[in-house]
């Protein structure tokens, strides 16, 4: 039988450090696919290629699966986002971002049980990248919401709620102000809900959602939202449970899936061996579950929870002094100990 092949995009900033740590943890647990190294971000730019080279896109398209480290995008100038290019080119329309309390993780909600998932639309909205300047003092951006885009997103979200035996799906929007775009999003949400009478479907305006999340986050089950709101709300949720170093994500399309952490390339700590690889590791565990490797995913996930709860070997963002490598070694040690 041919070995399973997975695209590996280390990216830039802390990307190479955390992808190496995650690979080491997976392989120590017997998950040894053929990793296909692919370039994106600064290493590609340094070779005169676009931030998301066509070759990388084609390889992921062919493999159907990839694990991706972060890639930086300059603010207000320079090249366009490699991430947006990847999600659009491969039509990775659903971005799934779980937020779960982690024992030992410091945060304002460490005594509250948070277990919610954000499903963010990943290809439309203001991220369609349609910007122009009709006058030197006026800059405009076009927000794009399409009915088919809404329909496939809601189908995916409702099916996910059902498959995970969850109970409630909440649409997050601003349809009181953006009556056509967010109005269509909300209309399609309730049309889709009719097919899922076993799931409670409700909605909330994005500003109220943020207020509710920072006061009573435990009330949410699954949130489905547009691209921009989803981007912002998922960082907010990461902050509720101990920060960006723990927040995982998956970009899902009809034929492809790319797994990556919520966080960016963290240039402030890049190259220093300080980054927390947990967010990318949790993203990789989502990938393992996607591949049906649930036992291995649960085993590694359990070891991470134990390392966090013990609190002896943690990276700086979690209040510890361990390096990326030391933390990865501790996760591996606990995995092996659990295996007996
Ligand atoms: P960021 O997520 O890179 O960093 C925000 C803060 O969180 C920093 O203080 C950083 O040190 C910390 N942090 C992030 N990940 C961490 C980890 N694994 N361990 C420990 N600390 C961690 O966000 P920022 O600074 O706004 O963006 C930096 C670059 O990343 C930008 O160019 C941005 O465009 C890009 N970016 C890329 C993403 C991707 O590739 N999917 C997603 C978000 C941002």
Tab-separated table of C-alpha atoms and ligand atoms in Angstrom:
chain	number	residue	atom	x	y	z
A	1	UNK	CA	0.000	0.000	0.000
A	2	UNK	CA	1.251	3.514	-0.790
A	3	UNK	CA	2.175	5.603	2.263
A	4	UNK	CA	-0.204	8.399	3.166
A	5	UNK	CA	1.161	11.682	1.797
A	6	UNK	CA	0.525	14.975	3.599
A	7	UNK	CA	1.627	18.415	2.415
A	8	UNK	CA	3.721	20.241	5.010
A	9	UNK	CA	3.942	24.021	4.739
A	10	UNK	CA	6.230	25.307	7.526
A	11	UNK	CA	5.535	28.937	6.528
A	12	UNK	CA	7.598	31.691	8.166
A	13	UNK	CA	8.156	33.359	11.567
A	14	UNK	CA	7.586	30.705	14.260
A	15	UNK	CA	6.171	28.344	11.604
A	16	UNK	CA	9.284	26.174	11.019
A	17	UNK	CA	9.880	25.789	14.793
A	18	UNK	CA	6.355	24.680	15.636
A	19	UNK	CA	5.906	22.442	12.583
A	20	UNK	CA	9.149	20.596	13.462
A	21	UNK	CA	7.937	20.115	17.057
A	22	UNK	CA	4.528	18.859	15.914
A	23	UNK	CA	6.060	16.451	13.397
A	24	UNK	CA	8.288	15.058	16.172
A	25	UNK	CA	5.304	14.514	18.512
A	26	UNK	CA	3.203	12.837	15.808
A	27	UNK	CA	6.022	10.559	14.697
A	28	UNK	CA	6.872	9.554	18.284
A	29	UNK	CA	3.268	8.347	18.446
A	30	UNK	CA	3.571	6.215	15.327
A	31	UNK	CA	1.920	8.656	12.920
A	32	UNK	CA	4.557	8.689	10.168
A	33	UNK	CA	3.083	9.734	6.824
A	34	UNK	CA	5.238	10.816	3.923
A	35	UNK	CA	5.498	14.561	4.553
A	36	UNK	CA	5.673	16.523	1.300
A	37	UNK	CA	7.512	19.809	2.053
A	38	UNK	CA	5.866	22.818	0.370
A	39	UNK	CA	6.880	26.459	0.333
A	40	UNK	CA	4.787	29.505	1.176
A	41	UNK	CA	5.358	32.907	2.761
A	42	UNK	CA	8.833	34.385	3.171
A	43	UNK	CA	10.847	31.366	1.910
A	44	UNK	CA	8.869	31.545	-1.364
A	45	UNK	CA	9.190	35.333	-1.599
A	46	UNK	CA	12.964	35.048	-1.062
A	47	UNK	CA	13.088	32.904	-4.212
A	48	UNK	CA	11.173	35.501	-6.214
A	49	UNK	CA	7.929	33.479	-6.073
A	50	UNK	CA	4.495	34.680	-4.923
A	51	UNK	CA	3.752	34.233	-1.192
A	52	UNK	CA	1.534	31.282	-2.114
A	53	UNK	CA	3.240	29.719	-5.155
A	54	UNK	CA	1.179	27.970	-7.822
A	55	UNK	CA	3.295	24.837	-7.286
A	56	UNK	CA	2.231	24.678	-3.623
A	57	UNK	CA	-1.420	25.182	-4.532
A	58	UNK	CA	-1.244	22.422	-7.140
A	59	UNK	CA	0.474	20.037	-4.734
A	60	UNK	CA	-2.143	20.584	-1.992
A	61	UNK	CA	-4.903	20.211	-4.588
A	62	UNK	CA	-3.428	16.882	-5.621
A	63	UNK	CA	-2.677	15.601	-2.098
A	64	UNK	CA	-6.025	16.807	-0.750
A	65	UNK	CA	-4.533	17.451	2.688
A	66	UNK	CA	-1.891	19.661	4.295
A	67	UNK	CA	-0.612	20.878	7.645
A	68	UNK	CA	0.338	24.540	7.516
A	69	UNK	CA	2.402	26.854	9.701
A	70	UNK	CA	1.608	30.575	9.715
A	71	UNK	CA	2.707	33.036	7.045
A	72	UNK	CA	3.112	36.783	7.618
A	73	UNK	CA	1.227	39.414	5.608
A	74	UNK	CA	2.530	43.001	5.683
A	75	UNK	CA	0.025	45.559	7.038
A	76	UNK	CA	-1.230	48.228	4.625
A	77	UNK	CA	1.361	47.467	1.909
A	78	UNK	CA	3.343	44.676	0.223
A	79	UNK	CA	2.196	41.272	-0.933
A	80	UNK	CA	-1.340	39.989	-0.441
A	81	UNK	CA	-2.110	37.252	2.073
A	82	UNK	CA	-0.833	33.746	1.285
A	83	UNK	CA	-3.615	32.411	3.501
A	84	UNK	CA	-6.427	34.184	1.695
A	85	UNK	CA	-4.898	32.997	-1.629
A	86	UNK	CA	-4.794	29.390	-0.389
A	87	UNK	CA	-8.346	29.403	0.964
A	88	UNK	CA	-9.732	30.985	-2.182
A	89	UNK	CA	-7.744	28.943	-4.727
A	90	UNK	CA	-8.651	25.617	-3.073
A	91	UNK	CA	-12.146	26.798	-2.170
A	92	UNK	CA	-11.654	25.935	1.508
A	93	UNK	CA	-14.999	27.442	2.422
A	94	UNK	CA	-15.358	26.458	6.083
A	95	UNK	CA	-12.851	27.398	8.760
A	96	UNK	CA	-13.501	25.358	11.894
A	97	UNK	CA	-12.031	26.715	15.132
A	98	UNK	CA	-12.759	24.936	18.422
A	99	UNK	CA	-12.405	26.771	21.751
A	100	UNK	CA	-12.123	24.511	24.800
A	101	UNK	CA	-11.087	25.160	28.385
A	102	UNK	CA	-7.710	23.621	29.103
A	103	UNK	CA	-6.938	22.706	32.709
A	104	UNK	CA	-3.951	24.723	33.910
A	105	UNK	CA	-4.195	27.364	31.171
A	106	UNK	CA	-4.210	30.828	32.709
A	107	UNK	CA	-7.098	33.080	31.791
A	108	UNK	CA	-10.079	34.950	33.164
A	109	UNK	CA	-12.278	31.886	32.648
A	110	UNK	CA	-10.089	29.144	34.068
A	111	UNK	CA	-12.941	27.964	36.335
A	112	UNK	CA	-15.593	28.052	33.589
A	113	UNK	CA	-16.198	25.113	31.253
A	114	UNK	CA	-15.983	26.525	27.726
A	115	UNK	CA	-16.507	24.138	24.826
A	116	UNK	CA	-17.585	25.934	21.684
A	117	UNK	CA	-16.751	25.763	17.996
A	118	UNK	CA	-16.655	28.603	15.500
A	119	UNK	CA	-17.425	27.809	11.867
A	120	UNK	CA	-16.202	30.776	9.870
A	121	UNK	CA	-16.994	31.335	6.201
A	122	UNK	CA	-13.591	31.393	4.551
A	123	UNK	CA	-13.801	32.692	0.968
A	124	UNK	CA	-16.234	35.631	0.761
A	125	UNK	CA	-17.133	38.806	2.680
A	126	UNK	CA	-14.668	41.716	2.790
A	127	UNK	CA	-11.898	39.118	2.321
A	128	UNK	CA	-12.867	38.787	-1.340
A	129	UNK	CA	-10.066	41.379	-1.654
A	130	UNK	CA	-11.995	43.758	-3.920
A	131	UNK	CA	-10.605	47.160	-2.961
A	132	UNK	CA	-10.206	50.272	-5.038
A	133	UNK	CA	-9.611	54.002	-4.762
A	134	UNK	CA	-11.989	56.063	-6.909
A	135	UNK	CA	-10.390	59.249	-5.558
A	136	UNK	CA	-7.161	59.861	-3.676
A	137	UNK	CA	-9.151	60.595	-0.494
A	138	UNK	CA	-11.591	57.716	-0.807
A	139	UNK	CA	-10.831	53.992	-0.445
A	140	UNK	CA	-13.541	51.401	-0.916
A	141	UNK	CA	-13.888	47.673	-0.300
A	142	UNK	CA	-16.664	45.437	-1.537
A	143	UNK	CA	-18.325	42.954	0.769
A	144	UNK	CA	-19.422	39.858	-1.135
A	145	UNK	CA	-21.968	37.404	0.273
A	146	UNK	CA	-23.458	34.835	-2.104
A	147	UNK	CA	-26.471	32.590	-1.646
A	148	UNK	CA	-24.594	29.395	-2.715
A	149	UNK	CA	-21.744	30.397	-0.384
A	150	UNK	CA	-24.188	30.675	2.522
A	151	UNK	CA	-25.962	27.445	1.614
A	152	UNK	CA	-22.850	25.253	1.585
A	153	UNK	CA	-21.550	26.850	4.780
A	154	UNK	CA	-24.791	26.231	6.690
A	155	UNK	CA	-25.104	22.684	5.368
A	156	UNK	CA	-21.574	21.987	6.603
A	157	UNK	CA	-22.228	23.662	9.988
A	158	UNK	CA	-25.555	21.924	10.685
A	159	UNK	CA	-24.113	18.536	9.641
A	160	UNK	CA	-21.107	19.117	11.904
A	161	UNK	CA	-23.378	19.973	14.859
A	162	UNK	CA	-25.324	16.766	14.277
A	163	UNK	CA	-22.212	14.581	13.760
A	164	UNK	CA	-20.653	15.891	16.974
A	165	UNK	CA	-23.931	15.399	18.882
A	166	UNK	CA	-24.093	19.062	19.746
A	167	UNK	CA	-27.376	20.864	20.260
A	168	UNK	CA	-27.314	24.446	19.100
A	169	UNK	CA	-26.088	26.528	16.159
A	170	UNK	CA	-25.953	30.316	16.513
A	171	UNK	CA	-25.569	32.571	13.458
A	172	UNK	CA	-23.511	35.706	14.158
A	173	UNK	CA	-24.201	38.698	11.896
A	174	UNK	CA	-24.904	42.418	11.610
A	175	UNK	CA	-28.099	42.187	9.567
A	176	UNK	CA	-29.632	45.153	11.371
A	177	UNK	CA	-27.164	47.424	9.523
A	178	UNK	CA	-26.057	45.384	6.470
A	179	UNK	CA	-29.538	44.425	5.436
A	180	UNK	CA	-28.715	42.951	2.018
A	181	UNK	CA	-25.449	41.073	2.666
A	182	UNK	CA	-25.911	39.955	6.268
A	183	UNK	CA	-29.643	39.873	5.621
A	184	UNK	CA	-29.108	37.193	2.948
A	185	UNK	CA	-26.748	35.315	5.289
A	186	UNK	CA	-29.427	35.229	8.004
A	187	UNK	CA	-32.249	34.369	5.631
A	188	UNK	CA	-30.303	31.375	4.285
A	189	UNK	CA	-29.412	30.313	7.828
A	190	UNK	CA	-33.059	29.961	8.838
A	191	UNK	CA	-33.923	28.292	5.516
A	192	UNK	CA	-31.228	25.669	6.194
A	193	UNK	CA	-32.383	25.252	9.810
A	194	UNK	CA	-35.729	23.833	8.633
A	195	UNK	CA	-33.882	20.664	7.550
A	196	UNK	CA	-32.442	20.191	11.053
A	197	UNK	CA	-35.358	20.279	13.521
A	198	UNK	CA	-33.241	18.405	16.095
A	199	UNK	CA	-30.837	21.389	16.343
A	200	UNK	CA	-31.710	24.676	18.055
A	201	UNK	CA	-30.992	27.455	15.557
A	202	UNK	CA	-30.765	31.042	16.764
A	203	UNK	CA	-28.880	34.214	15.940
A	204	UNK	CA	-27.118	37.113	17.585
A	205	UNK	CA	-25.711	40.439	16.401
A	206	UNK	CA	-21.898	40.361	16.378
A	207	UNK	CA	-21.374	43.184	18.901
A	208	UNK	CA	-23.716	41.582	21.430
A	209	UNK	CA	-22.034	38.216	20.704
A	210	UNK	CA	-18.645	39.682	21.723
A	211	UNK	CA	-20.124	41.076	24.928
A	212	UNK	CA	-21.785	37.724	25.743
A	213	UNK	CA	-18.554	35.843	24.971
A	214	UNK	CA	-16.514	37.898	27.436
A	215	UNK	CA	-19.176	37.636	30.166
A	216	UNK	CA	-20.837	34.189	29.773
A	217	UNK	CA	-18.890	32.191	27.148
A	218	UNK	CA	-20.226	28.872	28.461
A	219	UNK	CA	-23.665	29.597	26.950
A	220	UNK	CA	-22.415	29.020	23.358
A	221	UNK	CA	-22.284	25.676	21.578
A	222	UNK	CA	-21.492	26.191	17.864
A	223	UNK	CA	-21.235	29.592	16.178
A	224	UNK	CA	-21.457	30.070	12.415
A	225	UNK	CA	-20.443	33.407	10.969
A	226	UNK	CA	-19.029	35.418	8.095
A	227	UNK	CA	-15.345	35.706	7.302
A	228	UNK	CA	-14.433	38.986	9.048
A	229	UNK	CA	-16.546	38.475	12.181
A	230	UNK	CA	-15.223	34.906	12.407
A	231	UNK	CA	-11.621	36.090	12.203
A	232	UNK	CA	-12.095	38.563	15.049
A	233	UNK	CA	-14.375	36.458	17.250
A	234	UNK	CA	-12.070	33.422	17.045
A	235	UNK	CA	-9.078	35.402	18.368
A	236	UNK	CA	-11.360	36.675	21.128
A	237	UNK	CA	-12.297	33.072	21.939
A	238	UNK	CA	-8.620	32.047	21.951
A	239	UNK	CA	-8.098	34.721	24.605
A	240	UNK	CA	-10.864	33.222	26.747
A	241	UNK	CA	-9.071	29.895	27.144
A	242	UNK	CA	-5.427	30.830	27.532
A	243	UNK	CA	-4.310	32.569	24.364
A	244	UNK	CA	-3.351	32.054	20.753
A	245	UNK	CA	-0.761	29.406	21.570
A	246	UNK	CA	-3.624	26.954	22.165
A	247	UNK	CA	-6.146	27.769	19.412
A	248	UNK	CA	-6.486	25.222	16.584
A	249	UNK	CA	-8.156	25.421	13.204
A	250	UNK	CA	-9.064	23.539	10.034
A	251	UNK	CA	-9.828	24.915	6.571
A	252	UNK	CA	-12.277	22.564	4.910
A	253	UNK	CA	-13.346	22.356	1.257
A	254	UNK	CA	-15.171	19.770	-0.843
A	255	UNK	CA	-11.936	18.094	-1.989
A	256	UNK	CA	-9.202	19.481	0.243
A	257	UNK	CA	-8.476	20.248	3.871
A	258	UNK	CA	-5.665	22.364	5.305
A	259	UNK	CA	-5.028	22.357	9.042
A	260	UNK	CA	-3.445	25.392	10.684
A	261	UNK	CA	-3.418	27.242	13.998
A	262	UNK	CA	-5.488	30.404	14.511
A	263	UNK	CA	-2.384	32.451	15.346
A	264	UNK	CA	0.007	34.209	12.988
A	265	UNK	CA	3.769	34.070	12.519
A	266	UNK	CA	4.500	35.803	15.873
A	267	UNK	CA	7.506	37.796	14.591
A	268	UNK	CA	8.179	39.085	18.132
A	269	UNK	CA	9.287	35.606	19.286
A	270	UNK	CA	10.292	33.959	15.982
A	271	UNK	CA	13.604	32.107	15.902
A	272	UNK	CA	13.994	32.147	19.691
A	273	UNK	CA	12.604	28.696	20.459
A	274	UNK	CA	9.882	30.247	22.626
A	275	UNK	CA	6.736	29.468	20.611
A	276	UNK	CA	4.023	27.223	21.937
A	277	UNK	CA	3.407	24.428	19.385
A	278	UNK	CA	0.097	23.373	21.013
A	279	UNK	CA	-2.199	25.300	18.651
A	280	UNK	CA	-0.593	23.670	15.626
A	281	UNK	CA	-0.518	20.316	17.433
A	282	UNK	CA	-4.259	20.565	18.172
A	283	UNK	CA	-4.775	21.479	14.486
A	284	UNK	CA	-2.794	18.361	13.555
A	285	UNK	CA	-5.037	16.314	15.885
A	286	UNK	CA	-8.047	17.677	13.973
A	287	UNK	CA	-6.261	16.407	10.862
A	288	UNK	CA	-5.776	12.964	12.427
A	289	UNK	CA	-9.508	12.802	13.274
A	290	UNK	CA	-10.294	13.887	9.699
A	291	UNK	CA	-8.229	10.856	8.595
A	292	UNK	CA	-10.005	8.556	11.056
A	293	UNK	CA	-6.957	8.306	13.360
A	294	UNK	CA	-9.097	9.077	16.416
A	295	UNK	CA	-7.267	6.801	18.862
A	296	UNK	CA	-3.885	8.443	18.210
A	297	UNK	CA	-5.481	11.906	18.315
A	298	UNK	CA	-7.156	11.181	21.666
A	299	UNK	CA	-3.940	9.728	23.056
A	300	UNK	CA	-1.827	12.779	22.166
A	301	UNK	CA	-4.632	15.197	23.154
A	302	UNK	CA	-4.851	13.528	26.572
A	303	UNK	CA	-1.092	13.856	27.059
A	304	UNK	CA	-1.203	17.584	26.228
A	305	UNK	CA	-3.989	18.128	28.750
A	306	UNK	CA	-1.949	16.319	31.375
A	307	UNK	CA	1.192	18.390	30.657
A	308	UNK	CA	-0.883	21.592	30.897
A	309	UNK	CA	-2.625	20.518	34.105
A	310	UNK	CA	0.684	19.526	35.761
A	311	UNK	CA	2.059	22.934	34.759
A	312	UNK	CA	5.733	21.960	35.193
A	313	UNK	CA	6.921	22.169	31.576
A	314	UNK	CA	5.111	24.976	29.776
A	315	UNK	CA	6.119	27.620	27.254
A	316	UNK	CA	6.298	31.311	28.223
A	317	UNK	CA	2.833	32.249	26.940
A	318	UNK	CA	1.408	29.753	29.478
A	319	UNK	CA	3.491	31.083	32.345
A	320	UNK	CA	6.339	28.566	32.038
A	321	UNK	CA	9.999	28.761	31.039
A	322	UNK	CA	10.276	25.766	28.691
A	323	UNK	CA	11.439	26.077	25.104
A	324	UNK	CA	9.361	24.774	22.187
A	325	UNK	CA	11.585	21.680	22.080
A	326	UNK	CA	11.476	21.026	25.839
A	327	UNK	CA	7.690	21.267	25.826
A	328	UNK	CA	7.450	18.908	22.813
A	329	UNK	CA	9.745	16.430	24.574
A	330	UNK	CA	7.537	16.562	27.684
A	331	UNK	CA	4.415	15.843	25.598
A	332	UNK	CA	6.227	12.869	24.031
A	333	UNK	CA	7.374	11.636	27.470
A	334	UNK	CA	3.782	11.713	28.791
A	335	UNK	CA	2.475	10.020	25.617
A	336	UNK	CA	4.965	7.168	26.098
A	337	UNK	CA	4.194	6.944	29.821
A	338	UNK	CA	0.457	6.707	29.070
A	339	UNK	CA	1.148	3.884	26.595
A	340	UNK	CA	2.858	2.037	29.480
B	1	LIG	P1	0.195	36.645	15.934
B	1	LIG	O1	-0.882	35.638	16.134
B	1	LIG	O2	1.341	36.227	15.098
B	1	LIG	O3	0.777	37.109	17.367
B	1	LIG	C1	-0.021	37.766	18.340
B	1	LIG	C2	0.622	37.575	19.716
B	1	LIG	O4	0.465	36.218	20.140
B	1	LIG	C3	2.138	37.833	19.709
B	1	LIG	O5	2.517	38.433	20.916
B	1	LIG	C4	2.735	36.443	19.591
B	1	LIG	O6	4.022	36.309	20.164
B	1	LIG	C5	1.718	35.602	20.356
B	1	LIG	N1	1.654	34.241	19.810
B	1	LIG	C6	1.076	33.860	18.655
B	1	LIG	N2	1.247	32.553	18.470
B	1	LIG	C7	1.953	32.092	19.512
B	1	LIG	C8	2.459	30.803	19.882
B	1	LIG	N3	2.259	29.713	19.123
B	1	LIG	N4	3.166	30.701	21.030
B	1	LIG	C9	3.364	31.763	21.814
B	1	LIG	N5	2.915	33.009	21.530
B	1	LIG	C10	2.212	33.163	20.380
B	1	LIG	O7	-0.519	37.937	15.350
B	1	LIG	P2	0.117	39.256	14.704
B	1	LIG	O8	1.341	39.645	15.445
B	1	LIG	O9	-1.012	40.176	14.584
B	1	LIG	O10	0.495	38.798	13.236
B	1	LIG	C11	1.814	38.464	12.832
B	1	LIG	C12	1.764	38.046	11.374
B	1	LIG	O11	1.043	36.818	11.229
B	1	LIG	C13	1.062	39.072	10.464
B	1	LIG	O12	1.874	39.252	9.336
B	1	LIG	C14	-0.262	38.409	10.112
B	1	LIG	O13	-0.722	38.774	8.841
B	1	LIG	C15	0.111	36.946	10.152
B	1	LIG	N6	-1.013	36.035	10.409
B	1	LIG	C16	-0.989	34.837	9.757
B	1	LIG	C17	-1.971	33.902	9.995
B	1	LIG	C18	-1.859	32.600	9.293
B	1	LIG	O14	-0.864	32.311	8.663
B	1	LIG	N7	-2.877	31.747	9.353
B	1	LIG	C19	-3.083	34.157	10.921
B	1	LIG	C20	-2.970	35.428	11.617
B	1	LIG	C21	-1.980	36.326	11.341
